[in-house]
PDB file of C-alpha atoms in Angstrom:
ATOM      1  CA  UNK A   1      81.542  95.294  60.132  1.00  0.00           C
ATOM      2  CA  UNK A   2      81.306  96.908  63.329  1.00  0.00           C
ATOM      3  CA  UNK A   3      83.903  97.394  65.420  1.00  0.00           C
ATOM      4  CA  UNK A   4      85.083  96.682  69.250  1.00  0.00           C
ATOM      5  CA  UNK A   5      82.450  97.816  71.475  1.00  0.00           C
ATOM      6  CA  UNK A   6      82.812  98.618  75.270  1.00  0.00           C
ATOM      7  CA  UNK A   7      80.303  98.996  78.241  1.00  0.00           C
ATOM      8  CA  UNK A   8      80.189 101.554  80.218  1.00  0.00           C
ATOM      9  CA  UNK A   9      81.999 104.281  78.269  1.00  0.00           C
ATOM     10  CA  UNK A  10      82.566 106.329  81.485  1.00  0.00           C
ATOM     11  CA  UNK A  11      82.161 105.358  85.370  1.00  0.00           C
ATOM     12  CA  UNK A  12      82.437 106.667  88.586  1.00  0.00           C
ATOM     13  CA  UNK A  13      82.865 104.508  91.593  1.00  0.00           C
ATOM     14  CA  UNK A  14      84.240 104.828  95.128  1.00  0.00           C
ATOM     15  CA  UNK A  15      86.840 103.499  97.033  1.00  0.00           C
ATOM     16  CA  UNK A  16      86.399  99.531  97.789  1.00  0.00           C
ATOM     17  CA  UNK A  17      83.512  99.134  95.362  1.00  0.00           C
ATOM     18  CA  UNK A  18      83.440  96.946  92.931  1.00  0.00           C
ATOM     19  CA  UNK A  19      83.446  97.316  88.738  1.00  0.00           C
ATOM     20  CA  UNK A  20      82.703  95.142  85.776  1.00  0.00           C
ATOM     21  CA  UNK A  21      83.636  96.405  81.996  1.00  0.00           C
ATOM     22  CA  UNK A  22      82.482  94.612  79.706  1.00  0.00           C
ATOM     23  CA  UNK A  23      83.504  94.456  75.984  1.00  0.00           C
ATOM     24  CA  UNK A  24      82.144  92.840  72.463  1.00  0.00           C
ATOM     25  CA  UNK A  25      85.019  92.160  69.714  1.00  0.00           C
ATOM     26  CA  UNK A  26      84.719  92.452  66.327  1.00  0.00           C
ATOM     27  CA  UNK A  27      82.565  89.769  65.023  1.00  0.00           C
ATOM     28  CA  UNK A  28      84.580  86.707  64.104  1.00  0.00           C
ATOM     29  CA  UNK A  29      87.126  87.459  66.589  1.00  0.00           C
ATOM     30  CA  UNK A  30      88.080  85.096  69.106  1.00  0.00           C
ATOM     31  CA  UNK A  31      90.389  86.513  71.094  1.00  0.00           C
ATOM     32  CA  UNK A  32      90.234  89.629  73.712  1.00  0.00           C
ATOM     33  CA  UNK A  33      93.175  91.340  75.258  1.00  0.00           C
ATOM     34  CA  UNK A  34      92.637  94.111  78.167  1.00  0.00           C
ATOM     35  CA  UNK A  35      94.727  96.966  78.300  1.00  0.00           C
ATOM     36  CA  UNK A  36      94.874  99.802  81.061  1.00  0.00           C
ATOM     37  CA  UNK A  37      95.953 103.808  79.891  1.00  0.00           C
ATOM     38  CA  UNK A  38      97.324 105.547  82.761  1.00  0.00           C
ATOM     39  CA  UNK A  39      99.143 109.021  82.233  1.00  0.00           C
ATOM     40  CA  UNK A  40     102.119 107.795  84.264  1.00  0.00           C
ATOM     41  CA  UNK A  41     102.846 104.360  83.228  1.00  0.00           C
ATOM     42  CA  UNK A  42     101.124 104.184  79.611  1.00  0.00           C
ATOM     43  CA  UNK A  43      99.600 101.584  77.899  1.00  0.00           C
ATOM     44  CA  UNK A  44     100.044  98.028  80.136  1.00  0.00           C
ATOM     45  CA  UNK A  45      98.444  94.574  79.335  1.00  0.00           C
ATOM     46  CA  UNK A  46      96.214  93.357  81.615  1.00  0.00           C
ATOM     47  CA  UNK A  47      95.255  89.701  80.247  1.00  0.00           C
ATOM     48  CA  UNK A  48      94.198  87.964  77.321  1.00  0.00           C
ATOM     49  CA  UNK A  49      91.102  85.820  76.844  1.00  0.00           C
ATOM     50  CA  UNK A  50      90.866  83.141  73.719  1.00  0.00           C
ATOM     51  CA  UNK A  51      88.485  80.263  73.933  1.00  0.00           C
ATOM     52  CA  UNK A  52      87.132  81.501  76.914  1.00  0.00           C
ATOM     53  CA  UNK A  53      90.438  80.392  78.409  1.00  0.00           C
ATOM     54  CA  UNK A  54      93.297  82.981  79.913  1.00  0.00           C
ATOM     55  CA  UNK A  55      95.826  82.692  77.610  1.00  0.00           C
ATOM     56  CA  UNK A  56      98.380  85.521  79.338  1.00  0.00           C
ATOM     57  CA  UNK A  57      98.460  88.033  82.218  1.00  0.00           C
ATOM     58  CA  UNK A  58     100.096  90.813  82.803  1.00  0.00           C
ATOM     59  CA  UNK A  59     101.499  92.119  85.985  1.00  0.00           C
ATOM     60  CA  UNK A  60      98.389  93.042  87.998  1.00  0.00           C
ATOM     61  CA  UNK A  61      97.084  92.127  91.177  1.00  0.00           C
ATOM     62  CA  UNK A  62      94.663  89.579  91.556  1.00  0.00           C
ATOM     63  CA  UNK A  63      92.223  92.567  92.325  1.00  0.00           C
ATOM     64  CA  UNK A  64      92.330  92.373  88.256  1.00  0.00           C
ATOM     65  CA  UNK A  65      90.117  89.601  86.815  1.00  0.00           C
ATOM     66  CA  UNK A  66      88.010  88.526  83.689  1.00  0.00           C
ATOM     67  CA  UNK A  67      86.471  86.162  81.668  1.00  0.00           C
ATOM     68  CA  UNK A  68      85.702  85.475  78.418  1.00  0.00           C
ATOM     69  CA  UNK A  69      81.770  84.043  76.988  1.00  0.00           C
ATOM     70  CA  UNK A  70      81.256  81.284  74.472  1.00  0.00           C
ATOM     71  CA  UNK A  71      79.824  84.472  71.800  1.00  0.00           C
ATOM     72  CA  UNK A  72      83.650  85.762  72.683  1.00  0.00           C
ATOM     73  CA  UNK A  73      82.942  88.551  74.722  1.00  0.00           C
ATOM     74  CA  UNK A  74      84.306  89.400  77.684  1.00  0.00           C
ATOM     75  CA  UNK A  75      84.234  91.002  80.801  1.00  0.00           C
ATOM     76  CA  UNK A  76      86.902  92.418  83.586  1.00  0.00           C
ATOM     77  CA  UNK A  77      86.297  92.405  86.686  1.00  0.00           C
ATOM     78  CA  UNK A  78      88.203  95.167  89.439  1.00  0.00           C
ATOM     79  CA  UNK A  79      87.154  94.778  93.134  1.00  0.00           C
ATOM     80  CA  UNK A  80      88.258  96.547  96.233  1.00  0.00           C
ATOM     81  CA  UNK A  81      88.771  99.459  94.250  1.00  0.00           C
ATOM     82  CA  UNK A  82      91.935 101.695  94.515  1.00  0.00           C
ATOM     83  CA  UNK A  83      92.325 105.223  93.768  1.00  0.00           C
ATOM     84  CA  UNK A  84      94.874 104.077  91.989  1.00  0.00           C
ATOM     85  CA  UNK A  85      92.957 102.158  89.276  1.00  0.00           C
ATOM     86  CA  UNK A  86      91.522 105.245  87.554  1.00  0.00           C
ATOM     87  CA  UNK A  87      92.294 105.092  84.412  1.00  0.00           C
ATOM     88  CA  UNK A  88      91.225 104.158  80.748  1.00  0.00           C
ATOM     89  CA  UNK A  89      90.187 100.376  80.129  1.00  0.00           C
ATOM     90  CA  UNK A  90      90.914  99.210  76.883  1.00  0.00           C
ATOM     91  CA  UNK A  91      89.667  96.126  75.252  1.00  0.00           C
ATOM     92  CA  UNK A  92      91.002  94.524  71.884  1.00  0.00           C
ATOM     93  CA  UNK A  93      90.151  91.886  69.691  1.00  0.00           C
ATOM     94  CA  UNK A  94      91.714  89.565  67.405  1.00  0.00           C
ATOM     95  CA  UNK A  95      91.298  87.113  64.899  1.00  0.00           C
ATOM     96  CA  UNK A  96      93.422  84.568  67.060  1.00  0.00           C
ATOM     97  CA  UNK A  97      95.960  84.614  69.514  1.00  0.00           C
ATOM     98  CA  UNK A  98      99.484  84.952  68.215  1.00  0.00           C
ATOM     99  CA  UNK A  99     101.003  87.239  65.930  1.00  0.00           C
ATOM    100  CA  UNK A 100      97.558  88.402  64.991  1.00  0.00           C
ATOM    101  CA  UNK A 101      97.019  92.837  65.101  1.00  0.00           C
ATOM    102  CA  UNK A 102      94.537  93.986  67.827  1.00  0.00           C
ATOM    103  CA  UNK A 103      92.269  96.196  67.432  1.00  0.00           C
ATOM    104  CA  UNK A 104      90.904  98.288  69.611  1.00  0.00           C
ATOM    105  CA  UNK A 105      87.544  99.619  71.338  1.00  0.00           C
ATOM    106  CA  UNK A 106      87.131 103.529  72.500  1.00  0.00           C
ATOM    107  CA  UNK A 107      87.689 102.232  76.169  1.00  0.00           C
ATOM    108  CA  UNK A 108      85.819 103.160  79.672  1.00  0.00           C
ATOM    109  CA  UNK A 109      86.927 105.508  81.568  1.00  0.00           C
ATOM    110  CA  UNK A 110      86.511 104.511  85.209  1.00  0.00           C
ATOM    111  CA  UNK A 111      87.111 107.570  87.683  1.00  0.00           C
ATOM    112  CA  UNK A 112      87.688 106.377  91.382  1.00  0.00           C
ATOM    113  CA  UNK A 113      86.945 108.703  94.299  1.00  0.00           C
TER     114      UNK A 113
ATOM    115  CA  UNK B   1     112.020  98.236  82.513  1.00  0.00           C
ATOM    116  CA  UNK B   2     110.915  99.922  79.185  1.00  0.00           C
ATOM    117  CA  UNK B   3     111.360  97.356  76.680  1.00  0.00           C
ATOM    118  CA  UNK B   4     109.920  99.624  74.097  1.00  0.00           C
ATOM    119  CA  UNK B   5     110.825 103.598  74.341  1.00  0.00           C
ATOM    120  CA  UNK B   6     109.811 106.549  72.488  1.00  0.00           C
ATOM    121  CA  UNK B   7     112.054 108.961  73.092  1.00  0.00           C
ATOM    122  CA  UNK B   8     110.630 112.134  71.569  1.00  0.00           C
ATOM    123  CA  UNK B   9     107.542 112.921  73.324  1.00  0.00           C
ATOM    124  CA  UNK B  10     106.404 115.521  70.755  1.00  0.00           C
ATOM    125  CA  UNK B  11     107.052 116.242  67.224  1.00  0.00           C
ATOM    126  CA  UNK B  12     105.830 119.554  65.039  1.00  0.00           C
ATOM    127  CA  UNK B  13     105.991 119.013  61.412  1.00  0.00           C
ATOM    128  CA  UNK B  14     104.603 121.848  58.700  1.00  0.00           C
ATOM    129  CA  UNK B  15     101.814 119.937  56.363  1.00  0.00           C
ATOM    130  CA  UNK B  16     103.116 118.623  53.204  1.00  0.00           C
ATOM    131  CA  UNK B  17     106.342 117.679  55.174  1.00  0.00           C
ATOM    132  CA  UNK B  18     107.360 113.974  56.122  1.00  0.00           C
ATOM    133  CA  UNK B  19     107.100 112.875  60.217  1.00  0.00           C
ATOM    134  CA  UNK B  20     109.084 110.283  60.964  1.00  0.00           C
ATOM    135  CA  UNK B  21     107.949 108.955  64.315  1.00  0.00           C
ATOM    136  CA  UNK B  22     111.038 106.665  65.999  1.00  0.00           C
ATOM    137  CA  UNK B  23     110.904 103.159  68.180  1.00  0.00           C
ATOM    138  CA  UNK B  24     113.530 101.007  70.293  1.00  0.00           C
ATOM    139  CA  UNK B  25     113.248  98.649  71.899  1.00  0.00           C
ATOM    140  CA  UNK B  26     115.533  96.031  74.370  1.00  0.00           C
ATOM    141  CA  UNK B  27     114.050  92.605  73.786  1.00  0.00           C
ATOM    142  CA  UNK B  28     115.476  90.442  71.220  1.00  0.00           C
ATOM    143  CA  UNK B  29     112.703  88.240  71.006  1.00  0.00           C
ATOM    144  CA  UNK B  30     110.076  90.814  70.094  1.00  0.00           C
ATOM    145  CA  UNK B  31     109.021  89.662  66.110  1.00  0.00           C
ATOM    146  CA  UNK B  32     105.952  91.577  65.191  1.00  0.00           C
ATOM    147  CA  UNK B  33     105.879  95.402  65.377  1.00  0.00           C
ATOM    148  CA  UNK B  34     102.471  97.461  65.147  1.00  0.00           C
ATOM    149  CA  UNK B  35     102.340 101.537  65.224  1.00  0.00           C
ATOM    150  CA  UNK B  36      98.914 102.757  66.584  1.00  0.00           C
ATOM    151  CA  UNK B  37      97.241 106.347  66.164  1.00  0.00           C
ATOM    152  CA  UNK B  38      95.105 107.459  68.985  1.00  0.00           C
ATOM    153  CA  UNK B  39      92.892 110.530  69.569  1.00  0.00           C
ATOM    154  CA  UNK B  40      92.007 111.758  73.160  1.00  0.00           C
ATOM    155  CA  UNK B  41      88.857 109.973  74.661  1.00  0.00           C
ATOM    156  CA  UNK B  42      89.278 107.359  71.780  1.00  0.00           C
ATOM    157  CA  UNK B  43      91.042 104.247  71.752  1.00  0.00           C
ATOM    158  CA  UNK B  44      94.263 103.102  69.492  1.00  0.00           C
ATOM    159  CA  UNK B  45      93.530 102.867  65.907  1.00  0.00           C
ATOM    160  CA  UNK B  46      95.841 100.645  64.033  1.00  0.00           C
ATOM    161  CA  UNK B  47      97.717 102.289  61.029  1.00  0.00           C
ATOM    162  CA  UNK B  48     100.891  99.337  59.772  1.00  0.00           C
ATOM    163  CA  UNK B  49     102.550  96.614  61.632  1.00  0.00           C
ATOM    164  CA  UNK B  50     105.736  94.960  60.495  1.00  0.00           C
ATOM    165  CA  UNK B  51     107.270  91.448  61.379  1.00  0.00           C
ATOM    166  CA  UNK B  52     110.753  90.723  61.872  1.00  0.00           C
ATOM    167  CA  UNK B  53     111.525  88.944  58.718  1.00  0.00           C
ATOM    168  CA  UNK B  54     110.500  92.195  56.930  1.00  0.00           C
ATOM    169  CA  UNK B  55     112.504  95.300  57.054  1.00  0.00           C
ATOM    170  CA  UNK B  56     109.958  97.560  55.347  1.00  0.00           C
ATOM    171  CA  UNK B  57     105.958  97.868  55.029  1.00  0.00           C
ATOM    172  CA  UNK B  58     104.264 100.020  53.245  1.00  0.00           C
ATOM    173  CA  UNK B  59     100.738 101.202  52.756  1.00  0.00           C
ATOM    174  CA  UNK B  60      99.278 104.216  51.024  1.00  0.00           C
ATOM    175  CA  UNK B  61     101.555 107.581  53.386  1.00  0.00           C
ATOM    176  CA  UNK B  62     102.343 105.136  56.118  1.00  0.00           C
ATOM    177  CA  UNK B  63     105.813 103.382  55.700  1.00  0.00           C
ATOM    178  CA  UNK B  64     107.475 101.263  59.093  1.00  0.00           C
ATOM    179  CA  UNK B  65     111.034 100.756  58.731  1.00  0.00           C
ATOM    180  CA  UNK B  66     112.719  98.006  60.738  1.00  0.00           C
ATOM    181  CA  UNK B  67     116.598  97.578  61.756  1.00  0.00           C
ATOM    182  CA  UNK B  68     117.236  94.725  63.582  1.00  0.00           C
ATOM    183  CA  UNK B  69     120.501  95.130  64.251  1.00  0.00           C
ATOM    184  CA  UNK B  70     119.844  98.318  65.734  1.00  0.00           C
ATOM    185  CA  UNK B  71     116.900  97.226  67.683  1.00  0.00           C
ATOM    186  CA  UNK B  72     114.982 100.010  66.169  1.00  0.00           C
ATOM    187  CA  UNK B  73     111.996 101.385  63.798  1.00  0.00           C
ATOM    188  CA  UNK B  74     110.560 104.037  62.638  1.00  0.00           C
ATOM    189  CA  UNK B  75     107.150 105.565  60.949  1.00  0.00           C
ATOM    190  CA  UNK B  76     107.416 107.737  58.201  1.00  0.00           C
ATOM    191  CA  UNK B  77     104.243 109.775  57.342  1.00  0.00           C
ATOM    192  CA  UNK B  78     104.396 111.433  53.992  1.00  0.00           C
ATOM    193  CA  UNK B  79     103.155 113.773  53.272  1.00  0.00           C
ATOM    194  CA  UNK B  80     101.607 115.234  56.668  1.00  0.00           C
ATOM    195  CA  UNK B  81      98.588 116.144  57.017  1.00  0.00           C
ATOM    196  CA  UNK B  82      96.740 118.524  60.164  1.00  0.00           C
ATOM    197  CA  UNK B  83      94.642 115.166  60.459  1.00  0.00           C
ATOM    198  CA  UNK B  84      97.659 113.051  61.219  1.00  0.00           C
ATOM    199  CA  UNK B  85      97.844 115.238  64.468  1.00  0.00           C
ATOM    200  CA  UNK B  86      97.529 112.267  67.473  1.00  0.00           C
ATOM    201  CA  UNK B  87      99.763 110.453  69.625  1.00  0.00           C
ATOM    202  CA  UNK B  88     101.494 107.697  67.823  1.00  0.00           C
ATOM    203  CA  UNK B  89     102.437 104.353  70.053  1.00  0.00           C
ATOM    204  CA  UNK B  90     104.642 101.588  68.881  1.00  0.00           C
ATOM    205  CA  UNK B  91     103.937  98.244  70.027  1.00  0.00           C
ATOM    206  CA  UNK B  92     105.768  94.920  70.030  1.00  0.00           C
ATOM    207  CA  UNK B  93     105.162  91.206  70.680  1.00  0.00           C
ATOM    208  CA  UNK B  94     107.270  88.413  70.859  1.00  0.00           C
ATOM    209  CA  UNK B  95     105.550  84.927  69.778  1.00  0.00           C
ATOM    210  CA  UNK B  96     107.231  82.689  72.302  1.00  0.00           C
ATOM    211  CA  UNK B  97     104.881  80.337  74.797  1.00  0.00           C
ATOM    212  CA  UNK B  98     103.030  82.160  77.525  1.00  0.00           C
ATOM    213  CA  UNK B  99     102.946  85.632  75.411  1.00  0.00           C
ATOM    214  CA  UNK B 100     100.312  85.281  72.996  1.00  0.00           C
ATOM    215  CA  UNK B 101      98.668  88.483  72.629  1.00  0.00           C
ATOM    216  CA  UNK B 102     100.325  90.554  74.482  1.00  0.00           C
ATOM    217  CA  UNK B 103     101.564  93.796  73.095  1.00  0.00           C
ATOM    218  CA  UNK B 104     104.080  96.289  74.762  1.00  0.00           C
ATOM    219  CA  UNK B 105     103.708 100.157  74.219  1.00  0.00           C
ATOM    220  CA  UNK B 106     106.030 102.524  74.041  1.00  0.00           C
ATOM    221  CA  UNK B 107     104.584 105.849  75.965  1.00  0.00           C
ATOM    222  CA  UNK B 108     103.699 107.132  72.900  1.00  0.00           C
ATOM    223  CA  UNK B 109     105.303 110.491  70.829  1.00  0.00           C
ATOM    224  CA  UNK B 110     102.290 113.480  69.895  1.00  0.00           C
ATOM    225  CA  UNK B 111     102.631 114.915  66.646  1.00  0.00           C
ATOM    226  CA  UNK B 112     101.430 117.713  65.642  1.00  0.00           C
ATOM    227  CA  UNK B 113     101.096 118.398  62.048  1.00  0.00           C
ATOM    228  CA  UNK B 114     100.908 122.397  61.405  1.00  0.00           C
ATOM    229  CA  UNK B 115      98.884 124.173  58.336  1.00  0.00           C
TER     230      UNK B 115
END
């Protein structure tokens, strides 16, 4: 079975532009969390998607967005972009939402200049 | 606030030997513990999760250890092996309404497993 899949695996953008990642789960799964990897604060939900519905968010500003497709896949979307936001975007999938393990995709690296 | 803190940033064990990778955490409510390996320019690869009715999983070298009272677990690797070498996270999640799926890292502790 193949595993989480993300899109682009690395990215360079500038200043105010915008970005999309996008992300495939594991088939079967329905639900996708987003995760960002930052040296300085680690590993920090972003939001979950389940039923194409937001199930949770994390502490981000509303710069942070996503959705989540009928198939289950989903998307983030960053705009106004911030030097700031450079960092690695994880995606993981789960069965369900709930006490259900994540797994996770290799990430895209977005770069910000 | 750190609800979930490695403390050790690093760890060098000799191969053969057991790692024990340690976990606490502040939040009561947390039930369902996960450790996660990850390599650089990869993302987290699960190894063992726990929940809190448990107080030990095992599977194959991988063994989580959970103390509730002490708001703490650990990972013991044995025996160690030069591919173990990664950055181990501990994670935590805490199935009350409005926290579905959301996990909390610790900032992760690199081991280094020596020949």
């Amino acid at each position: 079975k193949a595993g989480v899949t993300q899109t682009p695996r690395y990215l360079i953008k500038t200043r105010g532009q915008q970005v999309t990642l996008s992300c495939s789960p594991i088939s079967g799964h329905r639900s996708v969390s987003w995760y960002q990897q930052t040296p300085g604060q680690g590993l920090q939900f972003l939001f979950e998607y389940f039923s194409e519905t937001q199930r949770n968010k994390g502490n981000f500003p509303g710069r942070f967005s996503g959705r989540q497709f009928s198939n289950s896949r989903s998307e983030m979307n960053v705009s106004t972009l911030e030097l700031g936001d450079s960092a690695l975007y994880l995606c993981a999938s789960s069965l369900s939402t709930g006490k259900e393990t994540q797994y996770f995709g290799p990430g895209t690296r977005l770069l910000v200049l | 606030d750190q609800q979930v803190k490695q403390n050790s940033p690093s760890l060098s064990v000799q191969e053969g030997r057991i790692s024990i990778l340690n976990c606490d955490y502040t939040n009561s409510m947390f039930d369902y513990f996960l450790w996660y390996k990850k390599y650089p320019a990869e993302g987290p690869t699960f190894l063992i999760s726990i929940s809190s009715i448990k107080d030990k999983n095992e599977d194959g070298r991988f063994t989580v250890f959970l103390n509730k009272s002490a708001k703490h677990l650990s990972l013991h690797i044995v025996p160690s092996q030069p591919g173990d070498s990664a950055v181990y996270f501990c994670a935590a999640s805490a199935l009350v309404t409005g926290n579905t799926g959301k996990l909390i890292f610790g900032q992760g502790t690199t081991l280094q497993v020596k020949p």
